[in-house]
Amino acid sequence: MSLRALPALLLRDLRLAVRHGGESLMPLFFLFAVLILVPLGVGPGPNLLATIAPGMIWVAALLASLLALENLFRPDFEDGTLEQWWLGHLPVTGLVMTRLLSHWLITGLPVILFAPLAAQMLYLPDQALGVLMLSLLIGTPILSLIGGLAAALTLGTNRGSVLLSILVFPLVVPVLIFATGAVAAAADGFSPRAHLGLLAALLVLALTLVPLAVTAALRLNIE
Amino acid sequence: MIWKTIKVGFHRLGSAPSFYRFSTVVSPWLWAGFALCSVIGVYYALYVVPPDYQQSDSFRILYVHVPSAWQAMAGYVVMSILAAIALIWRIRLTEIMAMMCAPIGAAFTAICLATGSIWGRPMWGTWWEWDARLTSMLVLLFIYLGIMGLYAAFDDKRKGARVACILVLVGLVNIPIIHFSVEWWTTLHQGKTIRIFGESSMHYSMMPPLIWMTIGVKLMFGAALLDRARNELLTQDRRKGWVRKILSNKGD
């Protein structure tokens, strides 16, 4: 069994993303588009913006992560590559996790890197910036995992994208609560450890169970 | 010997015509039981139980609110068990039964949220509060709706049912969150007052209608589930021989 194919798949996905260029960065542009609408919508007062900043950044990150999900498995499903995953000798769960990792590297990681800019736009207090980035680092992989599950579930349907967002939203509620709780606590000068600990627990839970569910959902869809 | 009879009976229920006959016989009895229990329950709740010392008569909505909340969660557990059976043994009838739990469970969740809201307005002074119990119940409603939407989005109903069954099992994580939400977070919704083990903090004189209503609601869930599953089965198998035979026996 050669696991060298897993890095090869990862590299292929990343190379595809790089060569698509702007298209791959659309989720990041979308994130900033949402964040620009916030001060225009609720008013540019720094106090109000600082209060809602953790929630708005997280909601925007969540919406941005939904954008790239539609094409997570669909092209491979349509051209028959997914069936080859089952015919090959590699563990399918490993391939699934590799694909989810590439999704996170393309949509999650840029959000973390640009979080300082987003935080400045909404006047997030400086002492909360580190916690915001940490919460994104722990939380965005969960978004990729749950989003991947929704993408796998809706694969066999024709009108996937709206349904996909509806499936994701109830499942990510705990992530949003603990992540914004951590940032808000840090902004108010309290310890964010309890929230971050629970968020990390969610990540461990999702990391262990979601790939199995994704594999099962893909398998049912290619039958 | 008895075990064998049960096993054969269970396997026989998995066949569509047998299930059709079984459910047409059983569901009227469940509806009748529901009618009886709820008439007794409503009578006790409105005329026998004394008014609460703080909330006077308005607490009586509890007898709709609590049984539907319990059934919204119990219905999800039933749906999960059916979904697990459907995924493991691929029994078509349990797939259909699991899917048909979702609209009934969603209805009970909606009733629970609506009655809670109506009760909350005079007692808490607000229609809605982003409290842990209320929020997790709302999430349950959206999980139910997601399951229904996913099932409906597939043209191939068997595939749709199996895929939605995975979502059912994933959504199961929400059930313990709802159950323990009043213990983990201290917000607006009151804590656990009714216990099976140990003493309830609700006075015993208020208990009988709750028990009647709870039994009634459970029977109603069973009846509605059997009826829905039977209708779904007839719709899916409308071109098959056994359905044509039943329809031709019904005249014209």
XYZ file of C-alpha atoms in Angstrom:
475
model
C 0.000 0.000 0.000
C 1.596 3.202 -1.077
C 0.482 6.241 0.811
C 2.645 8.435 -1.423
C -0.458 8.931 -3.554
C -1.999 11.073 -0.813
C 0.583 13.894 -1.053
C 0.298 13.571 -4.834
C -3.451 14.187 -4.630
C -2.871 17.121 -2.303
C -0.292 18.639 -4.648
C -2.579 18.159 -7.627
C -5.453 19.922 -5.863
C -3.241 22.796 -4.777
C -1.687 23.107 -8.230
C -5.152 23.253 -9.763
C -6.122 25.962 -7.286
C -2.991 28.000 -8.053
C -3.533 27.734 -11.797
C -7.135 28.810 -11.436
C -5.688 31.889 -9.766
C -8.366 34.447 -9.019
C -11.132 31.902 -8.889
C -9.553 30.184 -5.909
C -9.310 33.486 -4.065
C -12.996 34.279 -4.568
C -13.955 33.074 -1.040
C -11.438 35.542 0.420
C -12.772 38.402 -1.718
C -16.268 37.401 -0.678
C -15.244 37.521 2.997
C -14.040 41.091 2.589
C -17.104 42.048 0.572
C -19.277 40.951 3.495
C -17.048 42.767 5.994
C -17.225 45.988 3.964
C -21.017 45.778 3.982
C -21.111 45.578 7.794
C -20.002 49.151 8.617
C -22.134 50.446 5.757
C -25.127 48.543 7.076
C -24.927 49.097 10.837
C -23.068 52.414 10.806
C -19.334 53.133 11.150
C -19.303 53.762 14.950
C -16.114 52.139 16.353
C -17.730 50.998 19.610
C -20.560 49.128 17.936
C -18.255 47.637 15.325
C -15.778 46.480 17.982
C -18.617 44.729 19.831
C -19.921 42.855 16.805
C -16.505 42.282 15.166
C -15.910 38.691 16.439
C -19.343 37.553 15.307
C -19.232 39.321 11.958
C -15.760 38.041 11.067
C -16.795 34.514 11.965
C -20.103 34.682 10.079
C -18.237 36.029 7.038
C -15.649 33.240 7.314
C -18.456 30.701 7.522
C -20.210 32.081 4.432
C -16.898 32.205 2.548
C -16.186 28.563 3.349
C -19.510 27.583 1.749
C -18.528 29.018 -1.623
C -15.962 26.455 -2.683
C -17.943 23.441 -1.465
C -20.050 22.905 -4.548
C -16.995 21.825 -6.533
C -15.314 19.849 -3.779
C -16.357 16.438 -5.088
C -18.615 17.225 -8.045
C -16.091 17.303 -10.934
C -14.566 14.032 -9.695
C -18.053 12.587 -9.324
C -19.067 13.551 -12.839
C -15.959 12.291 -14.640
C -15.844 9.025 -12.708
C -12.709 9.705 -10.663
C -14.612 9.008 -7.453
C -15.383 5.491 -8.612
C -11.673 4.965 -9.169
C -11.122 5.900 -5.528
C -13.041 2.765 -4.597
C -11.459 0.596 -7.242
C -7.942 1.591 -6.217
C -6.041 0.121 -3.307
C -5.800 3.311 -1.240
C -7.941 3.856 1.875
C -10.796 6.067 0.690
C -11.038 7.833 4.047
C -7.420 8.922 3.538
C -8.257 10.347 0.124
C -11.286 12.105 1.603
C -9.167 13.642 4.373
C -6.572 14.755 1.826
C -9.251 16.454 -0.248
C -10.648 18.174 2.859
C -7.140 19.292 3.820
C -6.678 20.904 0.417
C -10.053 22.619 0.775
C -8.928 24.022 4.115
C -5.564 25.163 2.723
C -7.334 26.980 -0.127
C -10.265 28.542 1.766
C -9.412 28.422 5.477
C -5.763 29.367 5.610
C -6.072 32.642 3.603
C -8.833 33.754 5.974
C -6.502 33.232 8.952
C -3.670 35.093 7.230
C -5.900 38.044 6.401
C -7.643 38.075 9.804
C -5.490 40.991 11.108
C -6.767 43.140 8.230
C -10.359 42.115 8.888
C -9.894 42.830 12.608
C -8.608 46.340 11.857
C -11.547 47.051 9.551
C -13.984 46.377 12.384
C -11.884 47.909 15.227
C -11.440 44.632 17.083
C -9.421 45.368 20.264
C -5.752 44.469 19.770
C -5.596 42.026 22.663
C -8.242 39.883 20.941
C -6.437 39.535 17.614
C -4.291 36.585 18.665
C -7.324 34.742 19.997
C -9.266 35.527 16.816
C -6.534 33.939 14.720
C -6.248 31.000 17.087
C -10.025 30.468 17.004
C -9.930 30.580 13.198
C -7.029 28.127 13.197
C -9.001 25.645 15.310
C -12.432 26.443 13.884
C -11.997 26.697 10.106
C -10.919 23.033 9.755
C -14.248 22.107 11.381
C -16.012 24.267 8.788
C -14.157 22.407 6.019
C -15.059 19.027 7.530
C -18.764 19.795 8.009
C -18.935 21.548 4.658
C -17.328 18.526 3.035
C -19.941 16.310 4.627
C -22.749 18.485 3.262
C -21.093 18.488 -0.180
C -20.855 14.697 -0.115
C -24.470 14.302 1.001
C -25.858 16.569 -1.727
C -23.680 15.110 -4.470
C -26.427 13.031 -6.061
C -28.926 15.904 -6.231
C -29.236 18.397 -9.039
C -30.000 21.445 -6.954
C -27.277 21.067 -4.388
C -26.036 24.518 -3.482
C -28.969 25.989 -1.538
C -29.593 22.698 0.193
C -25.902 22.493 1.025
C -25.963 25.765 2.968
C -29.118 24.695 4.795
C -27.456 21.451 5.861
C -24.267 23.174 7.008
C -25.897 25.896 9.083
C -27.379 23.879 12.002
C -24.249 21.746 12.299
C -21.832 24.666 12.638
C -23.815 26.531 15.304
C -21.618 25.201 18.171
C -18.443 26.237 16.309
C -19.755 29.757 15.898
C -20.828 29.977 19.561
C -17.522 28.834 21.053
C -15.292 30.668 18.570
C -17.010 34.032 18.951
C -17.273 33.375 22.700
C -13.501 33.015 22.875
C -12.825 36.205 20.895
C -15.419 38.203 22.823
C -13.952 37.004 26.127
C -10.462 38.051 25.041
C -11.760 41.433 23.852
C -13.323 42.003 27.286
C -10.095 41.005 29.030
C -11.196 37.551 30.233
C -9.496 34.228 29.614
C -10.646 32.575 26.363
C -9.266 29.185 27.405
C -12.587 27.480 28.212
C -14.095 28.415 24.846
C -10.960 27.484 22.929
C -10.775 24.161 24.772
C -14.339 23.299 23.789
C -13.633 24.390 20.220
C -10.596 22.112 20.127
C -12.745 19.277 21.477
C -15.191 19.881 18.615
C -12.292 19.733 16.169
C -11.111 16.397 17.560
C -14.644 15.012 17.408
C -15.181 16.234 13.840
C -11.756 15.036 12.736
C -12.412 11.503 13.986
C -16.015 11.017 12.887
C -16.743 13.275 9.910
C -14.345 11.621 7.397
C -16.123 8.311 8.011
C -19.510 9.917 7.364
C -18.175 11.663 4.236
C -16.841 8.345 2.926
C -20.178 6.643 3.572
C -22.098 9.473 1.879
C -19.834 9.447 -1.197
C -20.138 5.693 -1.439
C -23.942 5.814 -1.377
C -23.927 8.518 -4.034
C -21.767 6.647 -6.534
C -23.752 3.418 -6.184
C -39.695 -20.876 19.947
C -41.086 -17.475 20.961
C -37.858 -15.842 19.774
C -38.264 -17.508 16.423
C -41.854 -16.274 16.099
C -40.735 -12.719 16.853
C -37.913 -12.984 14.337
C -40.142 -14.338 11.583
C -42.766 -11.701 12.378
C -40.148 -8.942 12.153
C -38.831 -10.159 8.820
C -42.344 -10.517 7.485
C -43.061 -6.879 8.440
C -40.203 -5.878 6.154
C -42.215 -6.906 3.125
C -44.394 -4.160 1.718
C -47.774 -5.949 1.512
C -47.411 -7.320 5.058
C -46.551 -3.885 6.367
C -49.552 -2.474 4.528
C -51.878 -4.949 6.215
C -50.212 -4.552 9.626
C -50.360 -0.753 9.585
C -53.980 -0.578 8.386
C -54.971 -2.756 11.341
C -52.777 -1.173 14.027
C -52.907 2.548 13.287
C -56.665 3.068 14.004
C -56.091 1.567 17.478
C -53.199 3.945 18.084
C -55.342 6.908 16.956
C -58.117 5.746 19.288
C -55.649 5.435 22.170
C -54.359 8.917 21.413
C -57.907 10.325 21.407
C -58.744 8.635 24.707
C -55.511 9.672 26.464
C -55.691 13.261 25.270
C -59.353 13.658 26.264
C -58.536 12.398 29.774
C -55.352 14.470 29.838
C -57.034 17.681 28.693
C -59.888 17.200 31.174
C -57.432 16.714 34.076
C -55.265 19.567 32.878
C -58.099 22.086 32.618
C -60.473 21.076 35.415
C -58.756 18.901 38.036
C -55.210 20.226 38.462
C -55.017 23.237 40.832
C -53.663 26.541 39.482
C -49.978 27.254 40.079
C -49.237 29.545 43.060
C -47.185 31.909 40.871
C -48.330 31.413 37.307
C -52.029 30.728 38.134
C -53.730 29.170 35.097
C -51.193 29.992 32.418
C -48.910 27.103 33.359
C -51.480 24.678 31.900
C -49.881 25.094 28.472
C -47.154 22.868 29.974
C -49.342 19.867 29.189
C -48.893 20.535 25.475
C -45.418 22.055 25.615
C -43.570 19.354 27.569
C -45.000 16.242 25.849
C -44.287 17.707 22.413
C -40.757 18.673 23.459
C -40.153 15.129 24.706
C -41.626 13.685 21.537
C -39.549 15.982 19.317
C -36.431 14.475 20.917
C -37.727 10.919 21.290
C -38.845 11.042 17.656
C -35.305 11.906 16.658
C -33.929 8.979 18.649
C -36.465 6.641 17.013
C -35.490 8.047 13.618
C -31.791 7.476 14.390
C -32.376 3.853 15.402
C -34.356 3.270 12.213
C -31.661 5.042 10.180
C -28.927 2.875 11.715
C -30.927 -0.287 10.932
C -31.532 1.006 7.405
C -27.845 1.678 6.790
C -26.588 -1.559 8.335
C -29.128 -4.106 7.059
C -30.511 -2.105 4.116
C -34.130 -2.844 4.919
C -36.219 -0.700 2.608
C -39.110 -0.326 5.024
C -36.926 1.091 7.809
C -35.512 3.607 5.321
C -39.043 4.796 4.607
C -40.001 4.757 8.300
C -36.896 6.787 9.237
C -37.672 9.386 6.580
C -41.294 9.625 7.650
C -40.249 10.387 11.255
C -38.775 13.710 10.113
C -41.958 15.678 9.249
C -43.707 14.460 12.422
C -40.703 15.310 14.573
C -40.426 18.700 12.890
C -44.101 19.360 13.655
C -43.613 18.501 17.340
C -40.519 20.723 17.482
C -42.513 23.565 15.953
C -45.360 23.014 18.449
C -42.857 22.992 21.302
C -41.259 26.258 20.125
C -44.622 27.934 19.493
C -46.203 26.952 22.836
C -42.973 27.863 24.620
C -43.054 31.254 22.970
C -46.694 31.844 23.913
C -45.938 30.745 27.464
C -42.791 32.840 27.631
C -44.499 36.096 26.644
C -46.475 36.561 29.913
C -44.041 34.655 32.193
C -40.616 35.814 31.009
C -41.835 38.979 29.292
C -40.401 37.978 25.932
C -41.405 35.874 22.951
C -37.889 34.644 22.383
C -34.554 34.563 24.139
C -31.285 33.211 22.767
C -31.096 30.767 25.639
C -29.272 27.442 25.288
C -32.389 25.258 25.456
C -34.351 27.411 23.020
C -31.486 27.715 20.560
C -30.677 24.009 20.559
C -34.369 23.242 19.991
C -34.398 25.648 17.034
C -31.317 23.890 15.664
C -33.209 20.594 15.992
C -36.002 22.053 13.858
C -33.514 22.993 11.140
C -31.880 19.569 11.268
C -35.314 18.010 10.757
C -35.967 20.384 7.850
C -32.548 19.610 6.367
C -33.274 15.882 6.477
C -36.627 16.418 4.757
C -35.030 18.679 2.143
C -32.226 16.244 1.418
C -34.624 13.327 1.025
C -36.863 15.373 -1.264
C -33.938 16.493 -3.454
C -33.201 12.999 -4.736
C -35.104 11.522 -7.663
C -34.099 8.029 -6.599
C -35.986 7.740 -3.316
C -34.018 4.777 -1.977
C -30.704 6.531 -2.501
C -32.137 9.730 -1.038
C -33.344 7.888 2.041
C -29.983 6.234 2.641
C -28.013 9.452 2.175
C -30.418 11.312 4.473
C -30.003 8.505 7.042
C -26.322 9.486 7.348
C -27.397 13.055 8.074
C -29.823 11.693 10.687
C -26.967 9.958 12.502
C -24.733 13.040 12.287
C -27.504 15.248 13.683
C -27.891 12.922 16.658
C -25.111 14.866 18.442
C -27.632 17.649 19.019
C -29.925 15.505 21.192
C -27.657 15.284 24.281
C -26.912 18.995 23.831
C -30.641 19.792 24.091
C -31.088 17.430 27.024
C -28.208 18.810 29.077
C -28.504 22.420 27.895
C -30.282 23.483 31.098
C -27.551 21.912 33.232
C -24.500 23.068 31.265
C -25.612 26.664 30.815
C -27.598 28.620 33.360
C -29.728 30.902 31.282
C -33.451 31.583 31.125
C -35.142 28.210 30.633
C -35.825 26.482 33.952
C -33.823 23.448 34.967
C -34.945 19.867 35.149
C -38.111 19.642 37.235
C -39.524 16.272 36.256
C -37.510 13.205 37.125
C -38.159 9.529 36.610
C -35.565 8.581 39.200
C -35.740 10.557 42.417
C -38.168 13.230 43.471
C -39.565 15.700 40.945
C -39.686 19.315 41.982
C -43.123 19.509 40.365
C -45.973 18.796 42.796
C -47.502 15.326 42.390
C -50.994 16.778 41.935
C -49.825 18.270 38.619
C -48.462 14.982 37.317
C -51.465 12.892 36.079
C -52.390 15.000 33.020
C -48.734 15.137 32.014
C -48.525 11.354 32.040
C -51.770 11.010 30.051
C -50.704 13.590 27.495
C -47.255 12.054 27.140
C -48.673 8.593 26.479
C -51.214 10.111 24.091
C -48.558 11.982 22.131
C -46.423 8.825 21.849
C -49.388 6.870 20.477
C -50.120 9.685 18.041
C -46.509 9.651 16.826
C -46.761 5.909 16.214
C -50.079 6.244 14.402
C -48.926 9.123 12.224
C -45.687 7.285 11.457
C -47.494 4.128 10.347
C -49.937 6.131 8.207
C -47.209 8.205 6.590
C -45.003 5.202 5.932
C -47.948 3.344 4.394
C -48.783 6.274 2.118
C -45.154 6.687 1.071
C -44.942 2.980 0.343
C -48.090 3.097 -1.784
C -46.794 6.139 -3.679
C -43.405 4.567 -4.364
C -44.877 1.203 -5.344
C -47.836 2.604 -7.254
C -46.852 0.709 -10.398
C -46.263 -2.582 -8.626
C -48.585 -5.531 -8.614
C -49.483 -5.630 -4.951
C -50.657 -2.013 -4.933
C -52.735 -2.531 -8.074
C -54.315 -5.545 -6.451
C -55.254 -3.563 -3.338
C -56.627 -0.717 -5.433
C -58.674 -3.055 -7.627
C -60.108 -4.727 -4.506
C -61.286 -1.332 -3.282
C -63.836 -1.174 -6.124
C -63.994 0.490 -9.494
